[in-house]
Amino acid sequence: MDDNKILIKNIYYMLTYAYTTLRRDNFKDLASENFENIHDMFAAILGHGVAEQLKHGLFRSYVGINENLSTLKGKLSISGTIQNIIQHKQKLSCEYDELSENNILNRILKATMLLLIRNGNVKIQNKITLKKCLVFFDRVDDIELLTIRWDRIMYQRNNHNYKMLLNVCKLIIDGMLISTDEGTLKLANFLDDSYMHRLYEKFILEYYRYHHPELNANPDRVKWNLDEDNDMWLPKMITDVTLKSRDGRVLIIDAKYYGKQMQSNYDTATYRNNNLYQIFAYVKNWDKNKTGKVSGMLLYAKTSEEYQPSNQFMMDGNKISIQNINLNFPFENI
């Protein structure tokens, strides 16, 4: 298997940690697939996920409907009814709410499935699965992909199964959708680095939560070690992953997904200074009593860069290490 296929398969494994739904039985057969490209991987995930959701029915929510009717239903629209009279229509303009599958969640699913069906990299079998699913979306309107307000999407008890599906849609639409010179939209060949960074960070956090629950893995806010209790205007320090053991030891992990781990100063390669300053600040402000029990780690995703050395240092009584994970290795080796 070439490096690109290994990386794509590892993205799938990272997704299974980031979104626990993918570890359920109905997704397990995907783990044995060797995806040719990332589009086919997303098509397989979405095809399986939507097909499973259809067994329970599409999520329906109340949507506002304005309709001209012979008898009153809901609330009378005065302006609409007057307009009907002017046009010699013997109809009442009525406004009412109705349960419908034509809501924002299903519109996003439909639009994303259509994107993948039109992509030439997706296997025929996965396209067939998506097309079968789309039959159940005939009452769902299209949506302008670039107008989606992800921050307005709300999840509740009766639509929580949509969360993983919509997160995958967001990765595809926000992380891969690009405009061509002709003004049309198409999918890039890979996820944008900023989205890969977030996925990599989430994967590391959820990996420790799943395999090492005894370590209490969480992102944490590091308080500034101030002589006076006045942190006004100081930036917040939020860790990617903080591991805390029962004996009081703490490891702060800062996940980094960059094109380059090293920087060059006058032809001399060094670690990125901003990253070191950041992890050092986290560790020293956390360990305000100078116990030495707080350590820090910069954990890079290994890239094609020729020189990416690992190392560790004792800095004023605290251990700071620099490590990397080669995502082009088979996942069991990682």
XYZ file of C-alpha atoms in Angstrom:
334
model
C 0.000 0.000 0.000
C 1.422 3.417 -0.965
C 1.918 6.231 1.525
C -1.118 8.181 0.311
C -3.469 5.239 0.896
C -1.954 4.653 4.348
C -2.482 8.309 5.266
C -6.104 8.217 4.057
C -6.755 5.054 6.074
C -5.185 6.723 9.125
C -7.498 9.712 8.642
C -10.357 7.213 8.843
C -8.950 5.794 12.094
C -8.524 9.304 13.508
C -12.157 9.999 12.638
C -13.231 6.870 14.556
C -11.642 8.350 17.683
C -12.948 11.871 17.074
C -16.493 10.610 16.425
C -17.309 7.578 18.541
C -20.343 6.757 16.375
C -17.923 5.370 13.785
C -16.912 2.631 16.231
C -20.407 1.123 16.193
C -21.047 -2.261 14.581
C -22.679 -0.901 11.423
C -19.443 0.920 10.509
C -16.994 -1.872 11.345
C -16.830 -3.235 7.799
C -15.354 0.105 6.651
C -12.240 -0.565 8.717
C -11.208 -3.329 6.298
C -11.493 -1.139 3.173
C -8.431 0.300 1.449
C -9.679 3.672 0.318
C -8.190 4.940 -2.937
C -8.737 8.588 -2.017
C -10.306 10.777 0.641
C -13.446 11.470 -1.414
C -14.240 7.758 -1.552
C -13.612 7.443 2.184
C -16.089 10.228 2.984
C -18.613 8.768 0.515
C -18.397 5.375 2.253
C -18.844 6.928 5.709
C -21.761 9.112 4.637
C -23.411 6.314 2.670
C -23.310 3.976 5.668
C -24.359 6.690 8.094
C -27.311 8.035 6.111
C -28.547 4.516 5.275
C -28.517 3.722 9.001
C -30.395 6.948 9.795
C -33.052 6.124 7.197
C -33.926 2.979 9.157
C -35.136 5.298 11.927
C -36.511 7.939 9.550
C -35.254 11.376 8.605
C -35.289 14.009 11.308
C -38.358 16.205 11.037
C -38.806 19.622 12.584
C -41.452 22.312 12.524
C -41.062 24.671 9.579
C -43.129 27.747 8.774
C -45.429 27.398 5.756
C -47.331 30.131 3.949
C -50.125 28.753 1.756
C -53.301 29.952 0.053
C -56.228 27.811 1.246
C -60.032 27.738 0.960
C -60.429 27.431 4.743
C -58.411 28.959 7.548
C -55.484 26.971 8.866
C -53.147 28.380 11.483
C -52.873 32.177 11.423
C -54.391 34.447 8.804
C -51.914 36.589 6.866
C -53.723 39.894 6.330
C -51.321 41.241 3.704
C -51.323 37.955 1.779
C -55.114 37.713 1.833
C -55.475 41.309 0.596
C -53.096 40.477 -2.241
C -55.298 37.505 -3.129
C -58.394 39.738 -3.204
C -56.631 42.208 -5.509
C -55.764 39.287 -7.818
C -59.388 38.007 -7.630
C -58.336 34.829 -5.848
C -60.928 33.491 -3.426
C -58.279 32.119 -1.094
C -57.088 32.844 2.427
C -53.366 33.360 2.951
C -52.536 31.128 5.906
C -49.387 30.817 7.990
C -48.843 27.631 9.997
C -46.130 25.307 11.265
C -45.805 21.750 10.025
C -43.490 18.870 10.810
C -41.245 18.417 7.804
C -37.995 16.738 6.755
C -37.233 19.898 4.761
C -34.918 21.364 7.406
C -31.321 22.594 7.476
C -29.866 19.265 8.658
C -31.317 17.266 5.794
C -30.499 19.989 3.266
C -26.834 19.811 4.241
C -26.838 16.007 3.998
C -28.464 16.145 0.569
C -26.036 18.757 -0.761
C -22.997 16.851 0.508
C -24.163 13.551 -0.993
C -24.685 15.295 -4.339
C -21.161 16.724 -4.160
C -19.700 13.255 -3.651
C -21.847 11.630 -6.354
C -20.557 14.182 -8.881
C -16.930 13.589 -7.885
C -15.012 11.362 -10.279
C -12.888 9.807 -7.530
C -15.783 8.100 -5.751
C -16.272 4.408 -6.557
C -19.415 3.357 -8.417
C -20.617 1.223 -5.514
C -20.450 4.124 -3.074
C -22.230 6.375 -5.585
C -25.006 3.796 -5.903
C -25.419 3.748 -2.113
C -25.642 7.533 -1.974
C -28.145 7.645 -4.857
C -30.371 5.112 -3.078
C -30.299 7.337 -0.001
C -31.151 10.449 -2.032
C -34.488 8.943 -3.084
C -35.722 9.691 0.457
C -34.684 13.375 0.162
C -37.046 14.295 -2.694
C -38.978 16.690 -0.430
C -35.793 18.340 0.835
C -34.746 21.602 -0.833
C -31.271 22.359 -2.146
C -29.009 24.719 -0.231
C -26.243 27.135 -1.173
C -23.179 25.458 0.303
C -21.248 28.657 0.966
C -24.130 30.179 2.960
C -24.344 27.472 5.644
C -24.151 28.884 9.187
C -22.688 25.967 11.105
C -22.788 27.874 14.389
C -26.592 28.012 14.221
C -27.079 24.253 14.014
C -28.579 22.934 17.230
C -28.666 19.323 18.400
C -31.230 17.820 20.725
C -32.393 14.414 21.842
C -34.289 13.576 18.657
C -31.528 14.583 16.228
C -28.312 13.766 18.121
C -27.620 10.925 15.641
C -27.049 13.612 13.015
C -24.058 15.118 14.816
C -21.401 12.807 13.343
C -22.979 13.003 9.873
C -23.043 16.808 9.952
C -19.466 16.954 11.266
C -18.362 14.862 8.278
C -20.318 17.195 5.983
C -18.560 20.180 7.554
C -15.156 18.584 6.938
C -16.064 18.086 3.288
C -17.719 21.459 2.663
C -15.516 23.741 4.765
C -12.322 21.683 4.571
C -12.295 20.723 0.885
C -14.691 22.872 -1.174
C -12.944 25.337 -3.489
C -14.046 27.717 -6.241
C -12.608 27.315 -9.732
C -11.632 30.169 -12.052
C -14.951 29.626 -13.846
C -16.849 30.218 -10.600
C -17.960 26.622 -10.124
C -17.372 24.610 -6.968
C -15.313 21.447 -6.697
C -13.651 19.346 -4.020
C -9.932 19.608 -3.394
C -7.868 16.414 -3.323
C -7.216 16.679 0.393
C -8.417 18.315 3.592
C -7.244 21.829 4.321
C -4.345 21.828 6.829
C -6.357 23.753 9.422
C -8.997 20.992 9.439
C -6.345 18.280 9.531
C -4.834 20.076 12.532
C -8.168 20.056 14.395
C -8.766 16.401 13.544
C -5.239 15.449 14.645
C -5.688 17.330 17.926
C -9.101 15.741 18.553
C -7.707 12.291 17.746
C -4.925 12.585 20.336
C -7.366 13.754 23.012
C -9.894 10.995 22.334
C -7.164 8.346 22.032
C -6.081 9.006 25.618
C -9.667 9.206 26.841
C -10.447 5.820 25.295
C -7.277 3.862 26.084
C -6.145 5.602 29.289
C -9.195 6.759 31.265
C -7.042 6.723 34.410
C -5.130 9.755 33.084
C -8.092 12.167 33.040
C -7.443 13.619 29.576
C -8.979 17.037 28.872
C -8.206 20.415 27.376
C -7.580 22.771 30.290
C -7.197 26.463 30.920
C -3.804 27.361 32.363
C -3.968 30.259 34.791
C -1.238 32.859 34.635
C 1.088 32.668 37.619
C 0.711 36.298 38.689
C 1.965 38.117 41.763
C -1.290 40.072 41.774
C -4.733 38.754 40.872
C -5.138 40.836 37.742
C -5.187 38.985 34.418
C -7.039 41.689 32.492
C -6.008 41.767 28.807
C -3.814 38.681 29.162
C -4.531 36.024 26.495
C -6.153 32.786 27.581
C -3.910 29.728 27.664
C -5.933 26.636 26.649
C -4.101 23.323 26.308
C -4.861 20.822 23.540
C -4.526 17.854 25.894
C -3.701 17.736 29.605
C -3.065 14.328 31.176
C -3.346 14.210 34.970
C -2.418 11.114 36.978
C -3.624 10.276 40.487
C -0.170 10.905 41.975
C -0.230 14.560 40.909
C 1.893 14.328 37.764
C 0.753 16.386 34.766
C 1.685 16.155 31.084
C 0.590 18.992 28.807
C 0.499 17.980 25.130
C 0.447 20.557 22.367
C -0.572 18.906 19.074
C 0.963 20.359 15.921
C 0.050 19.522 12.327
C 2.403 21.595 10.197
C 4.060 21.316 6.834
C 7.370 21.828 8.641
C 8.500 21.024 12.165
C 11.796 22.897 11.925
C 12.707 26.471 11.087
C 15.900 27.810 9.559
C 17.983 30.601 11.073
C 21.052 31.551 9.039
C 21.118 28.086 7.444
C 20.868 26.419 10.864
C 17.839 24.234 11.563
C 16.144 24.743 14.929
C 12.808 23.879 16.484
C 10.060 26.451 15.940
C 10.608 29.027 18.654
C 6.947 30.071 19.019
C 5.938 26.470 19.735
C 8.631 26.092 22.385
C 7.746 29.397 24.015
C 4.091 28.327 24.150
C 4.634 24.926 25.772
C 7.192 26.413 28.174
C 4.660 29.075 29.233
C 1.988 26.420 29.785
C 4.252 24.259 31.934
C 5.825 26.998 34.060
C 2.520 28.746 34.759
C 0.850 25.444 35.693
C 3.731 24.419 37.967
C 3.648 27.626 39.992
C 4.961 25.832 43.092
C 7.947 24.465 41.141
C 7.247 20.826 41.992
C 8.809 19.498 38.797
C 5.796 17.216 38.366
C 4.519 19.122 35.327
C 5.951 18.225 31.921
C 5.232 19.413 28.401
C 5.300 17.767 25.003
C 5.163 19.168 21.492
C 3.647 16.320 19.465
C 4.046 16.898 15.742
C 2.492 14.984 12.890
C 5.554 13.795 10.979
C 5.713 15.211 7.473
C 7.868 14.583 4.425
C 10.468 16.965 5.889
C 13.850 15.253 5.824
C 14.981 16.210 9.334
C 12.469 15.962 12.191
C 14.416 15.072 15.327
C 12.866 14.071 18.628
C 14.439 15.342 21.819
C 13.795 16.204 25.444
C 15.162 18.909 27.719
C 15.102 19.797 31.414
C 14.120 23.466 31.508
C 14.294 25.053 34.948
C 13.263 21.785 36.631
C 10.562 20.696 34.167
C 10.831 18.205 31.334
C 9.952 19.485 27.854
C 9.958 16.920 25.053
C 9.519 17.091 21.293
C 8.085 14.019 19.574
C 6.362 13.195 16.320
C 3.889 10.675 14.924
C 4.437 9.344 11.415
C 0.963 9.231 9.885
C 2.354 7.380 6.871
C 2.899 4.286 9.024
C 0.192 1.620 9.334
C -2.054 2.580 12.243
C -1.101 -0.408 14.411
C 2.505 0.837 14.352
C 1.388 4.307 15.405
